Coordinates of C-alpha atoms in Angstrom, one line a residue:
Chain A
M1173 CA 106.1 101.7 110.8
G1174 CA 104.7 104.1 108.2
N1175 CA 101.7 106.3 108.4
A1176 CA 99.4 103.9 110.2
S1177 CA 100.8 104.5 113.7
S1178 CA 99.9 108.2 113.5
T1179 CA 96.2 107.4 113.4
L1180 CA 96.4 104.8 116.2
T1181 CA 97.1 106.4 119.6
Q1182 CA 98.8 104.7 122.5
Y1183 CA 95.5 104.7 124.2
D1184 CA 93.9 102.9 121.3
I1185 CA 96.7 100.3 121.2
E1186 CA 96.3 99.6 124.9
E1187 CA 92.5 99.2 124.6
V1188 CA 92.9 96.8 121.7
Q1189 CA 95.6 94.9 123.7
E1190 CA 93.3 94.5 126.6
H1191 CA 90.5 93.3 124.4
C1192 CA 92.6 90.5 123.1
N1193 CA 93.8 89.5 126.5
Y1194 CA 97.3 90.7 125.9
L1195 CA 98.0 87.9 123.4
F1196 CA 99.6 90.4 121.0
S1197 CA 102.4 92.8 121.7
Q1198 CA 102.0 96.5 121.0
Q1199 CA 104.2 96.2 118.0
E1200 CA 102.2 93.4 116.6
I1201 CA 99.0 95.4 117.1
V1202 CA 100.5 98.3 115.1
A1203 CA 101.6 95.9 112.3
L1204 CA 98.1 94.4 112.3
Y1205 CA 96.6 97.9 112.0
E1206 CA 98.7 98.6 108.9
R1207 CA 97.4 95.3 107.5
F1208 CA 93.8 96.2 108.5
C1209 CA 94.1 99.6 106.7
Q1210 CA 95.6 97.9 103.7
L1211 CA 92.7 95.4 103.4
D1212 CA 90.0 98.0 104.2
R1213 CA 90.3 99.9 100.9
N1214 CA 88.0 102.8 101.5
A1215 CA 88.7 103.3 105.2
K1216 CA 85.2 102.1 106.2
G1217 CA 86.4 100.9 109.6
F1218 CA 85.8 97.3 108.8
I1219 CA 86.9 94.8 106.1
S1220 CA 84.1 93.5 103.8
A1221 CA 83.8 89.9 102.7
D1222 CA 84.8 90.9 99.2
E1223 CA 88.0 92.5 100.5
F1224 CA 88.9 89.3 102.4
L1225 CA 88.2 87.3 99.3
S1226 CA 90.6 89.4 97.3
I1227 CA 93.4 87.7 99.2
P1228 CA 94.0 84.7 96.9
E1229 CA 95.4 82.5 99.7
F1230 CA 92.3 83.1 101.8
S1231 CA 89.9 82.7 98.9
L1232 CA 91.2 79.2 98.1
N1233 CA 90.9 78.0 101.6
P1234 CA 88.2 75.3 101.9
L1235 CA 86.8 76.9 105.1
S1236 CA 86.8 80.5 103.7
Q1237 CA 83.0 80.8 103.6
R1238 CA 82.6 79.7 107.2
L1239 CA 85.4 82.0 108.4
L1240 CA 84.0 84.9 106.4
K1241 CA 80.8 84.6 108.6
M1242 CA 83.1 85.1 111.6
V1243 CA 85.3 87.9 110.3
D1244 CA 83.1 89.9 107.9
G1245 CA 82.4 93.4 109.1
L1246 CA 84.6 93.2 112.2
N1247 CA 86.1 96.4 113.4
F1248 CA 89.8 96.5 114.2
K1249 CA 89.4 95.6 117.9
D1250 CA 87.4 92.5 117.1
F1251 CA 89.6 91.7 114.2
V1252 CA 92.6 91.5 116.5
A1253 CA 90.6 89.5 119.1
F1254 CA 89.8 87.0 116.4
L1255 CA 93.4 86.7 115.3
S1256 CA 94.7 86.5 118.9
A1257 CA 93.7 82.8 118.9
F1258 CA 96.5 82.3 116.5
S1259 CA 99.2 84.2 118.3
A1260 CA 102.2 82.3 119.6
K1261 CA 101.3 83.4 123.1
A1262 CA 97.9 81.7 122.8
S1263 CA 99.7 78.4 122.3
L1264 CA 101.9 79.1 125.2
Q1265 CA 99.0 80.0 127.4
H1266 CA 97.5 76.8 126.2
K1267 CA 100.5 74.9 127.5
I1268 CA 100.4 76.7 130.8
E1269 CA 96.7 76.2 131.2
R1270 CA 97.0 72.5 130.5
E1271 CA 99.2 72.2 133.4
T1272 CA 97.2 74.3 135.7
Q1273 CA 93.9 73.1 134.2
L1274 CA 92.5 76.6 133.7
P1275 CA 89.4 76.7 131.5
I1276 CA 89.0 77.3 127.8
I1277 CA 91.9 78.4 125.6
A1278 CA 91.4 80.8 122.7
S1279 CA 92.6 78.5 120.0
K1280 CA 90.1 75.7 120.8
S1281 CA 87.2 78.0 121.1
V1282 CA 87.9 79.3 117.6
I1283 CA 87.7 75.8 116.3
F1284 CA 84.5 75.3 118.2
K1285 CA 83.0 78.5 116.8
V1286 CA 83.9 77.5 113.2
Y1287 CA 81.8 74.4 113.7
D1288 CA 79.1 76.0 115.7
I1289 CA 78.7 78.8 113.1
D1290 CA 75.2 79.8 114.2
G1291 CA 76.3 80.1 117.8
K1292 CA 73.9 77.6 119.4
G1293 CA 76.5 76.7 122.0
Q1294 CA 76.8 73.1 120.8
V1295 CA 78.0 71.3 117.7
T1296 CA 75.5 68.9 116.1
F1297 CA 75.9 66.2 113.5
K1298 CA 74.7 68.6 110.9
D1299 CA 77.6 71.0 111.7
L1300 CA 80.1 68.3 111.5
L1301 CA 78.8 67.2 108.2
E1302 CA 78.9 70.7 106.8
V1303 CA 82.5 71.3 107.7
L1304 CA 83.5 67.9 106.3
R1305 CA 81.7 68.8 103.1
D1306 CA 83.7 72.1 102.9
L1307 CA 86.9 70.1 103.4
T1308 CA 86.2 67.3 101.0
G1309 CA 84.1 69.0 98.3
S1310 CA 82.9 66.7 95.6
F1311 CA 85.5 64.1 96.2
M1312 CA 83.4 62.2 98.8
S1313 CA 79.8 61.4 98.5
E1314 CA 77.3 62.5 101.2
E1315 CA 76.8 58.9 102.3
Q1316 CA 80.5 58.4 102.7
R1317 CA 80.8 61.5 104.8
E1318 CA 77.9 60.4 107.0
H1319 CA 79.4 57.0 107.3
V1320 CA 82.8 58.3 108.4
L1321 CA 81.3 60.7 110.9
V1322 CA 79.0 58.1 112.5
W1323 CA 81.9 55.7 112.7
V1324 CA 84.3 58.1 114.5
L1325 CA 81.6 59.4 116.7
E1326 CA 80.6 56.0 117.9
E1327 CA 84.2 55.1 118.4
A1328 CA 84.6 58.1 120.7
G1329 CA 81.5 57.2 122.6
Y1330 CA 79.0 59.6 121.0
T1331 CA 76.0 58.9 118.8
R1332 CA 74.7 60.6 115.7
N1333 CA 72.3 62.6 117.8
S1334 CA 74.8 63.8 120.4
S1335 CA 75.6 67.4 120.8
I1336 CA 79.2 68.2 121.3
L1337 CA 80.0 71.0 123.7
L1338 CA 83.2 73.1 124.1
D1339 CA 84.4 71.0 127.0
D1340 CA 84.2 67.9 124.8
F1341 CA 86.2 69.7 122.1
V1342 CA 88.8 70.5 124.6
K1343 CA 89.0 66.9 125.8
V1344 CA 89.2 65.4 122.3
L1345 CA 91.7 67.9 121.0
S1346 CA 94.0 67.8 124.0
S1347 CA 96.2 65.0 123.1
P1348 CA 98.5 65.5 121.4
G1349 CA 98.6 69.3 121.6
L1350 CA 97.4 71.7 118.9
K1351 CA 99.7 73.7 116.7
M1352 CA 97.9 76.7 115.5
E1353 CA 100.1 79.8 115.4
V1354 CA 100.8 82.5 112.9
E1355 CA 103.5 85.1 113.1
V1356 CA 102.7 88.7 112.7
P1357 CA 105.5 90.3 110.6
V1358 CA 106.7 93.3 112.5
D1359 CA 109.0 95.9 110.7
Chain B
M1048 CA 108.8 81.0 99.6
A1049 CA 110.5 77.8 98.5
M1050 CA 110.2 77.5 94.7
A1051 CA 109.8 73.9 93.8
G1052 CA 110.5 72.9 90.2
L1053 CA 107.7 72.9 87.7
S1054 CA 106.3 69.6 86.8
S1055 CA 105.7 69.1 83.1
S1056 CA 102.3 67.6 83.5
S1057 CA 100.7 71.0 83.2
S1058 CA 98.6 69.8 80.3
E1059 CA 95.9 68.5 82.6
M1060 CA 95.5 71.7 84.6
D1061 CA 94.5 75.1 83.6
L1062 CA 96.9 75.6 80.7
D1063 CA 97.5 79.2 81.3
R1064 CA 99.3 78.9 84.5
P1065 CA 101.8 76.5 86.1
I1066 CA 100.8 74.2 88.8
L1067 CA 100.5 76.4 91.8
E1068 CA 100.4 73.4 94.1
D1069 CA 104.1 72.9 93.5
Y1070 CA 104.6 76.3 95.2
I1071 CA 101.9 76.2 97.8
S1072 CA 102.2 72.7 99.1
T1073 CA 105.8 73.1 100.1
D1074 CA 104.7 75.7 102.6
S1075 CA 101.2 74.7 103.6
I1076 CA 100.6 72.2 106.3
Q1077 CA 99.7 68.9 104.8
R1078 CA 96.6 67.4 106.2
I1079 CA 97.1 63.7 106.0
P1080 CA 95.7 62.0 109.1
Q1081 CA 97.5 58.8 109.9
T1082 CA 94.6 57.3 111.8
L1083 CA 91.0 58.0 111.7
H1084 CA 89.5 59.0 115.0
L1085 CA 87.2 61.8 116.0
R1086 CA 90.2 63.9 116.8
E1087 CA 91.5 63.9 113.2
L1088 CA 88.2 65.0 111.8
L1089 CA 87.6 67.7 114.4
D1090 CA 91.1 69.1 114.2
I1091 CA 90.8 71.7 111.5
S1092 CA 93.6 73.8 112.9
P1093 CA 96.0 73.5 109.9
T1094 CA 93.3 74.8 107.6
L1095 CA 92.4 77.6 110.0
T1096 CA 96.1 78.5 110.5
E1097 CA 96.5 78.9 106.7
A1098 CA 93.5 81.1 106.5
A1099 CA 94.6 83.3 109.5
G1100 CA 98.1 83.4 108.0
A1101 CA 96.7 84.7 104.7
I1102 CA 94.6 87.3 106.6
I1103 CA 97.7 88.6 108.5
D1104 CA 100.1 88.7 105.5
D1105 CA 100.0 87.2 102.1
S1106 CA 102.5 87.1 99.4
F1107 CA 100.1 88.5 96.8
T1108 CA 98.9 91.7 98.4
R1109 CA 102.6 92.4 99.3
C1110 CA 103.3 92.9 95.6
F1111 CA 101.0 95.8 95.3
K1112 CA 101.9 97.6 98.5
S1113 CA 103.5 100.9 98.1
N1114 CA 105.9 101.4 101.0
P1115 CA 105.7 105.0 102.2
P1116 CA 109.2 106.6 102.5
E1117 CA 110.6 107.2 105.9
P1118 CA 110.5 110.9 106.8
W1119 CA 114.1 112.1 107.1
N1120 CA 113.4 115.7 107.7
W1121 CA 112.7 115.9 111.4
N1122 CA 115.6 117.9 112.5
V1123 CA 116.6 121.5 113.0
Y1124 CA 118.4 122.1 109.8
L1125 CA 117.0 119.3 107.7
F1126 CA 113.4 120.5 108.1
P1127 CA 114.0 124.0 106.6
L1128 CA 116.0 122.4 103.8
W1129 CA 113.1 120.1 103.1
C1130 CA 110.7 123.0 103.1
L1131 CA 112.9 124.9 100.7
G1132 CA 113.0 121.7 98.6
V1133 CA 109.2 121.6 98.5
V1134 CA 109.0 125.2 97.3
V1135 CA 111.6 124.5 94.6
R1136 CA 109.9 121.3 93.5
Y1137 CA 106.3 122.6 93.4
G1138 CA 107.0 126.2 92.6
I1139 CA 109.9 126.1 90.2
L1140 CA 110.5 122.6 88.8
F1141 CA 106.9 121.6 88.3
P1142 CA 105.8 124.7 86.3
L1143 CA 109.0 124.4 84.2
R1144 CA 108.5 120.7 83.6
L1145 CA 104.8 121.2 82.8
A1146 CA 105.8 123.9 80.3
V1147 CA 108.3 121.6 78.6
F1148 CA 105.7 118.8 78.6
I1149 CA 103.1 120.9 77.0
A1150 CA 105.5 122.5 74.5
G1151 CA 106.7 119.0 73.6
W1152 CA 103.2 117.8 73.0
I1153 CA 102.4 120.8 70.8
V1154 CA 105.5 120.3 68.6
F1155 CA 104.7 116.6 68.5
F1156 CA 101.1 117.0 67.4
L1157 CA 102.1 119.7 64.8
T1158 CA 104.5 117.4 63.2
F1159 CA 103.0 114.0 63.8
F1160 CA 99.5 114.5 62.6
P1161 CA 100.4 116.0 59.2
V1162 CA 102.8 113.1 58.6
H1163 CA 100.3 110.6 59.8
F1164 CA 97.3 111.8 57.8
L1165 CA 98.9 113.3 54.7
L1166 CA 101.2 110.5 53.7
P1167 CA 99.9 107.1 52.6
S1168 CA 100.5 104.3 55.0
S1169 CA 102.8 102.5 52.5
N1170 CA 105.3 105.3 52.6
K1171 CA 108.4 104.1 54.4
W1172 CA 109.5 107.6 55.2
R1173 CA 106.3 108.2 57.0
H1174 CA 106.9 105.3 59.4
K1175 CA 110.5 106.4 60.0
M1176 CA 109.3 109.9 60.8
E1177 CA 106.6 108.6 63.1
R1178 CA 109.2 106.5 64.9
I1179 CA 111.6 109.4 65.4
L1180 CA 108.8 111.7 66.6
V1181 CA 107.5 109.1 69.1
E1182 CA 111.0 108.6 70.4
M1183 CA 111.4 112.4 70.7
M1184 CA 108.1 112.8 72.5
C1185 CA 109.1 110.1 74.9
S1186 CA 112.3 111.9 75.6
V1187 CA 110.3 115.0 76.4
F1188 CA 108.1 113.0 78.6
V1189 CA 111.1 111.6 80.5
A1190 CA 112.6 115.1 80.8
S1191 CA 109.3 116.3 82.2
W1192 CA 109.9 114.3 85.3
T1193 CA 113.7 114.4 85.1
G1194 CA 114.3 110.8 84.4
V1195 CA 117.9 109.7 85.3
I1196 CA 118.1 106.5 83.4
K1197 CA 121.0 104.3 82.9
Y1198 CA 120.9 101.8 80.1
H1199 CA 123.0 98.7 80.3
G1200 CA 123.6 96.2 77.6
P1201 CA 123.2 96.3 73.8
Q1202 CA 120.5 98.5 72.4
P1203 CA 117.6 96.6 70.8
S1204 CA 117.9 96.2 67.1
M1205 CA 115.2 96.4 64.4
R1206 CA 114.7 92.9 63.0
P1207 CA 112.0 90.4 63.0
H1208 CA 111.5 87.2 65.0
Q1209 CA 112.1 88.8 68.4
V1210 CA 110.0 90.1 71.3
F1211 CA 111.1 92.1 74.3
V1212 CA 109.8 91.3 77.7
A1213 CA 110.1 93.5 80.8
N1214 CA 108.9 93.6 84.4
H1215 CA 106.1 96.2 84.9
T1216 CA 105.9 98.9 87.6
S1217 CA 104.1 101.7 85.9
M1218 CA 103.1 103.0 82.5
I1219 CA 106.3 105.0 82.5
D1220 CA 108.2 101.8 82.0
F1221 CA 107.0 101.9 78.4
I1222 CA 108.0 105.5 78.0
I1223 CA 111.5 104.9 79.3
L1224 CA 112.0 102.1 76.9
E1225 CA 110.3 103.9 74.0
Q1226 CA 112.7 106.8 74.1
T1227 CA 115.5 104.7 72.8
T1228 CA 113.6 102.3 70.5
A1229 CA 110.2 102.7 69.0
F1230 CA 108.6 99.6 70.3
A1231 CA 105.2 98.3 69.4
V1232 CA 103.3 97.4 72.5
I1233 CA 100.5 95.2 73.6
M1234 CA 98.4 97.0 76.2
Q1235 CA 95.1 97.2 78.0
K1236 CA 93.1 99.9 76.5
H1237 CA 92.6 102.7 79.1
P1238 CA 89.9 105.3 79.3
G1239 CA 90.5 109.0 79.2
W1240 CA 93.3 110.9 77.7
V1241 CA 95.6 107.9 77.9
G1242 CA 93.3 106.0 75.7
F1243 CA 93.2 108.8 73.2
I1244 CA 97.0 108.7 73.0
Q1245 CA 97.0 105.0 72.7
T1246 CA 94.6 105.1 69.7
A1247 CA 96.1 108.1 68.0
I1248 CA 99.8 107.4 68.3
L1249 CA 100.6 104.0 69.5
E1250 CA 98.5 102.3 66.8
S1251 CA 100.8 103.9 64.2
L1252 CA 103.7 101.9 65.8
G1253 CA 101.8 98.7 65.3
S1254 CA 100.5 98.3 68.8
I1255 CA 98.1 95.6 69.8
W1256 CA 95.2 96.0 72.3
F1257 CA 93.7 93.5 74.5
N1258 CA 90.9 93.4 77.0
R1259 CA 91.5 91.6 80.3
T1260 CA 87.8 90.8 80.8
E1261 CA 87.3 89.0 77.6
S1262 CA 88.5 85.4 77.6
K1263 CA 88.0 84.9 73.8
D1264 CA 90.3 87.8 73.4
R1265 CA 93.3 85.7 74.2
E1266 CA 93.2 83.7 71.0
V1267 CA 92.8 86.8 68.9
V1268 CA 95.7 88.5 70.6
A1269 CA 97.9 85.4 70.3
R1270 CA 97.3 85.4 66.6
K1271 CA 98.1 89.1 66.2
L1272 CA 101.3 88.6 68.2
R1273 CA 102.4 85.9 65.9
E1274 CA 101.7 87.9 62.8
H1275 CA 103.5 90.9 64.2
V1276 CA 106.8 89.1 64.9
Q1277 CA 106.9 87.7 61.4
G1278 CA 106.8 91.0 59.7
P1279 CA 110.3 92.4 58.9
D1280 CA 109.2 96.0 58.9
N1281 CA 107.3 95.9 62.1
N1282 CA 108.6 97.6 65.1
P1283 CA 110.0 95.3 67.7
L1284 CA 107.3 94.2 70.1
L1285 CA 107.5 95.0 73.8
I1286 CA 105.4 92.9 76.1
F1287 CA 104.9 93.1 79.9
P1288 CA 104.1 89.5 80.7
E1289 CA 103.1 90.2 84.3
G1290 CA 99.9 91.7 82.9
T1291 CA 99.7 94.3 85.7
C1292 CA 101.8 96.9 87.5
V1293 CA 103.7 95.5 90.5
N1294 CA 105.5 97.5 93.1
N1295 CA 109.1 96.9 91.8
Q1296 CA 110.0 94.7 94.7
Y1297 CA 108.4 91.5 93.5
T1298 CA 107.6 89.9 90.2
V1299 CA 104.3 88.0 89.7
M1300 CA 104.0 85.1 87.2
F1301 CA 104.7 85.8 83.6
K1302 CA 101.9 84.9 81.2
K1303 CA 103.1 82.4 78.6
G1304 CA 101.8 84.3 75.6
A1305 CA 105.1 86.0 74.8
F1306 CA 107.0 82.7 75.1
E1307 CA 105.2 80.6 72.6
L1308 CA 105.7 82.7 69.5
G1309 CA 108.6 80.6 68.4
C1310 CA 111.1 83.5 68.3
A1311 CA 113.8 85.0 70.4
V1312 CA 112.8 86.5 73.7
C1313 CA 114.9 89.4 74.9
P1314 CA 114.5 90.1 78.6
V1315 CA 114.7 93.7 79.9
A1316 CA 115.0 94.3 83.6
I1317 CA 113.9 97.6 85.0
K1318 CA 114.7 98.7 88.6
Y1319 CA 113.7 102.0 90.0
N1320 CA 115.7 103.7 92.7
K1321 CA 113.2 104.9 95.4
I1322 CA 115.6 107.6 96.5
F1323 CA 113.5 110.5 95.4
V1324 CA 110.2 109.0 94.5
D1325 CA 108.5 105.6 94.3
A1326 CA 107.7 105.0 90.7
F1327 CA 105.1 102.3 91.4
W1328 CA 101.7 103.2 89.9
N1329 CA 99.0 101.7 92.1
S1330 CA 96.2 101.9 89.5
K1331 CA 93.6 101.2 92.2
K1332 CA 94.7 104.0 94.4
Q1333 CA 95.4 106.8 91.9
S1334 CA 94.8 107.9 88.4
F1335 CA 97.6 108.1 85.9
S1336 CA 97.4 111.9 86.0
M1337 CA 97.9 111.9 89.8
H1338 CA 100.8 109.5 89.4
L1339 CA 102.4 111.8 86.8
F1340 CA 101.9 114.8 89.1
R1341 CA 103.7 113.0 91.8
L1342 CA 106.6 112.2 89.5
M1343 CA 106.7 115.7 88.2
T1344 CA 106.9 117.2 91.7
S1345 CA 109.8 115.1 92.8
W1346 CA 113.5 115.7 92.2
A1347 CA 114.1 112.9 89.7
V1348 CA 113.1 109.4 88.7
V1349 CA 116.2 107.3 88.9
C1350 CA 116.2 103.9 87.3
D1351 CA 118.4 101.3 85.7
V1352 CA 117.5 99.3 82.6
W1353 CA 119.3 96.2 81.6
F1354 CA 118.9 94.7 78.2
L1355 CA 119.7 91.0 78.8
E1356 CA 120.8 88.3 76.4
P1357 CA 118.1 87.0 74.0
Q1358 CA 116.7 83.7 75.1
Y1359 CA 115.3 80.8 73.0
L1360 CA 113.0 78.0 73.9
K1361 CA 115.2 75.1 75.0
P1362 CA 114.4 71.6 73.6
G1363 CA 112.0 69.9 75.9
E1364 CA 111.0 73.1 77.7
T1365 CA 107.4 74.2 77.9
P1366 CA 106.5 77.8 77.3
I1367 CA 105.6 78.1 81.0
E1368 CA 109.0 76.8 82.0
F1369 CA 110.6 79.2 79.5
A1370 CA 108.6 82.1 81.0
E1371 CA 109.7 81.2 84.5
R1372 CA 113.3 81.0 83.4
V1373 CA 113.2 84.4 81.9
R1374 CA 111.3 85.8 84.9
D1375 CA 114.1 84.4 87.0
M1376 CA 116.7 86.2 84.9
I1377 CA 114.9 89.5 85.2
S1378 CA 114.2 89.1 88.9
V1379 CA 117.8 88.3 89.7
R1380 CA 119.1 91.2 87.6
A1381 CA 116.8 93.7 89.1
G1382 CA 116.9 92.4 92.6
L1383 CA 113.2 91.5 92.8
K1384 CA 111.6 88.6 94.7
K1385 CA 109.5 86.1 92.9
V1386 CA 106.0 85.2 94.0
P1387 CA 103.9 82.4 92.5
W1388 CA 100.8 84.4 91.8
D1389 CA 99.1 85.4 88.6
G1390 CA 98.8 89.2 88.3
Y1391 CA 95.2 88.9 87.2
L1392 CA 94.2 87.8 90.7
K1393 CA 94.1 91.6 91.3
Y1394 CA 90.9 91.6 89.2
F1395 CA 89.6 88.0 89.4
R1396 CA 89.2 85.4 92.1
P1397 CA 91.5 82.4 92.0
S1398 CA 90.3 79.3 90.1
P1399 CA 88.2 77.0 92.3
K1400 CA 90.4 74.2 91.0
L1401 CA 93.0 75.2 93.6
T1402 CA 90.5 74.7 96.4
E1403 CA 89.4 71.4 94.8
Q1404 CA 93.0 70.2 94.9
K1405 CA 93.1 70.6 98.6
Q1406 CA 89.7 69.0 99.1
K1407 CA 90.8 66.0 97.0
I1408 CA 94.0 65.4 99.0
F1409 CA 92.0 65.4 102.3
A1410 CA 89.1 63.3 100.9
D1411 CA 91.4 60.7 99.4
S1412 CA 93.3 60.2 102.7
V1413 CA 90.0 59.9 104.7
L1414 CA 88.7 57.4 102.2
R1415 CA 91.9 55.4 102.3
R1416 CA 91.7 55.2 106.1
L1417 CA 88.1 54.1 105.8
E1418 CA 89.0 51.3 103.5
E1419 CA 91.7 50.1 105.9
K1420 CA 89.1 49.6 108.7

């Protein structure tokens, strides 16, 4: 486990675990702390945008800029909370919650938040267009993008001027299920 | 990571590196929607998962992680032994080694500079003396941190039309190899006292300097390399194609420069045994002086060096494929894992072309579905 665990007390681990709704095990939190310390080069207590971008795989992700707005400057607790949406347990919770129809699951709310980057509480046509632009770059014209979006929105019963809420996201993304999990390598 | 074969259509892409998509796409989740409904456009989960995966652990940063050794001394009798060891290492060994080191340098300077400045550069004897002195100095250097080095395979010979390539963990790689054969190197010019040594001494061996930040530099360096390997009296050239220090558990991609000189490539594999000290020099975390201090206060630096069979470019093989083949040989011999990243990503961002590749794949599939409607 290395040196990291010596600066993270049991109390700290439990606090972080609670903050992420117990979606990570204590071992995973220790492993994430090592990773956090590795990325946070001068022990500032948060990871800067530049340090995230020094991860080549992250840097070449089409949605990296949008994600950066969400993760830039997070302290360790919030860093873990953000990543908890990708834990295997989150998916499981999702399965359970589908059956018992409990409200919002972490994974879908992350997707919602990526679209609604300015936190209005709803996703507008402009947001959809921006994400589609990030994903397709210069390989689709703006008209083509708008055309596609209007087409699929109308097919789903929305209009160009509709605002999509989190509940709508949950409904649309429910079938078939989402697969969005990442494994935390534990020593 | 699954290593897919290299396609030979690398001429269209950035010529300096293989097509990374061959490596990445086998792992990444392909986003090709089968139908086009709102759901397919809203579901960005594969892309997000890749990003989160990269944040949690990525194969590039892993190459530069120095793994701290597990403490073994928490025990009634082991702990006092360890304390005694610390006293011996810092109090006795280090001063002794430092003394040897300084004495060696003094002798070296006293003999090297007269030879270097008093004799004309055409004098063959001068070159021979310089080579011997450099080899001697490197042996002193190795002794100053008690290098226990085992060489396997035939010793390099002095003849033209060959280059030596090795994996790179620290600047001491060069010294370990230099003590048996006076190689000429191609290196990044460093500041400080290291830079002084580079200019004063290594240049006499015929070394070539490059500057990572200058892109025009590449052509100049390539030309110098070619000139060097032609000359029969030049010292054999040693190149570290990774371009940066890696933690001796992985190898990053080899730059093709050494593999397109039209001569034999002799692979050298270096593996350090971490038993007493981790020889990886994390140049971002510590200066070379600090790194040396750490080596000089440990019991010994144990390593194995294998001189492997010279390789030639096979018919129909591109230099990049050749580089990968040799990297494979070295990685297998030294027990290192290969990762598909360019070492320069430590200093520069990846090319936006890679992001564009992903965008193109997605855009094309959306447009295709659109046409079908």
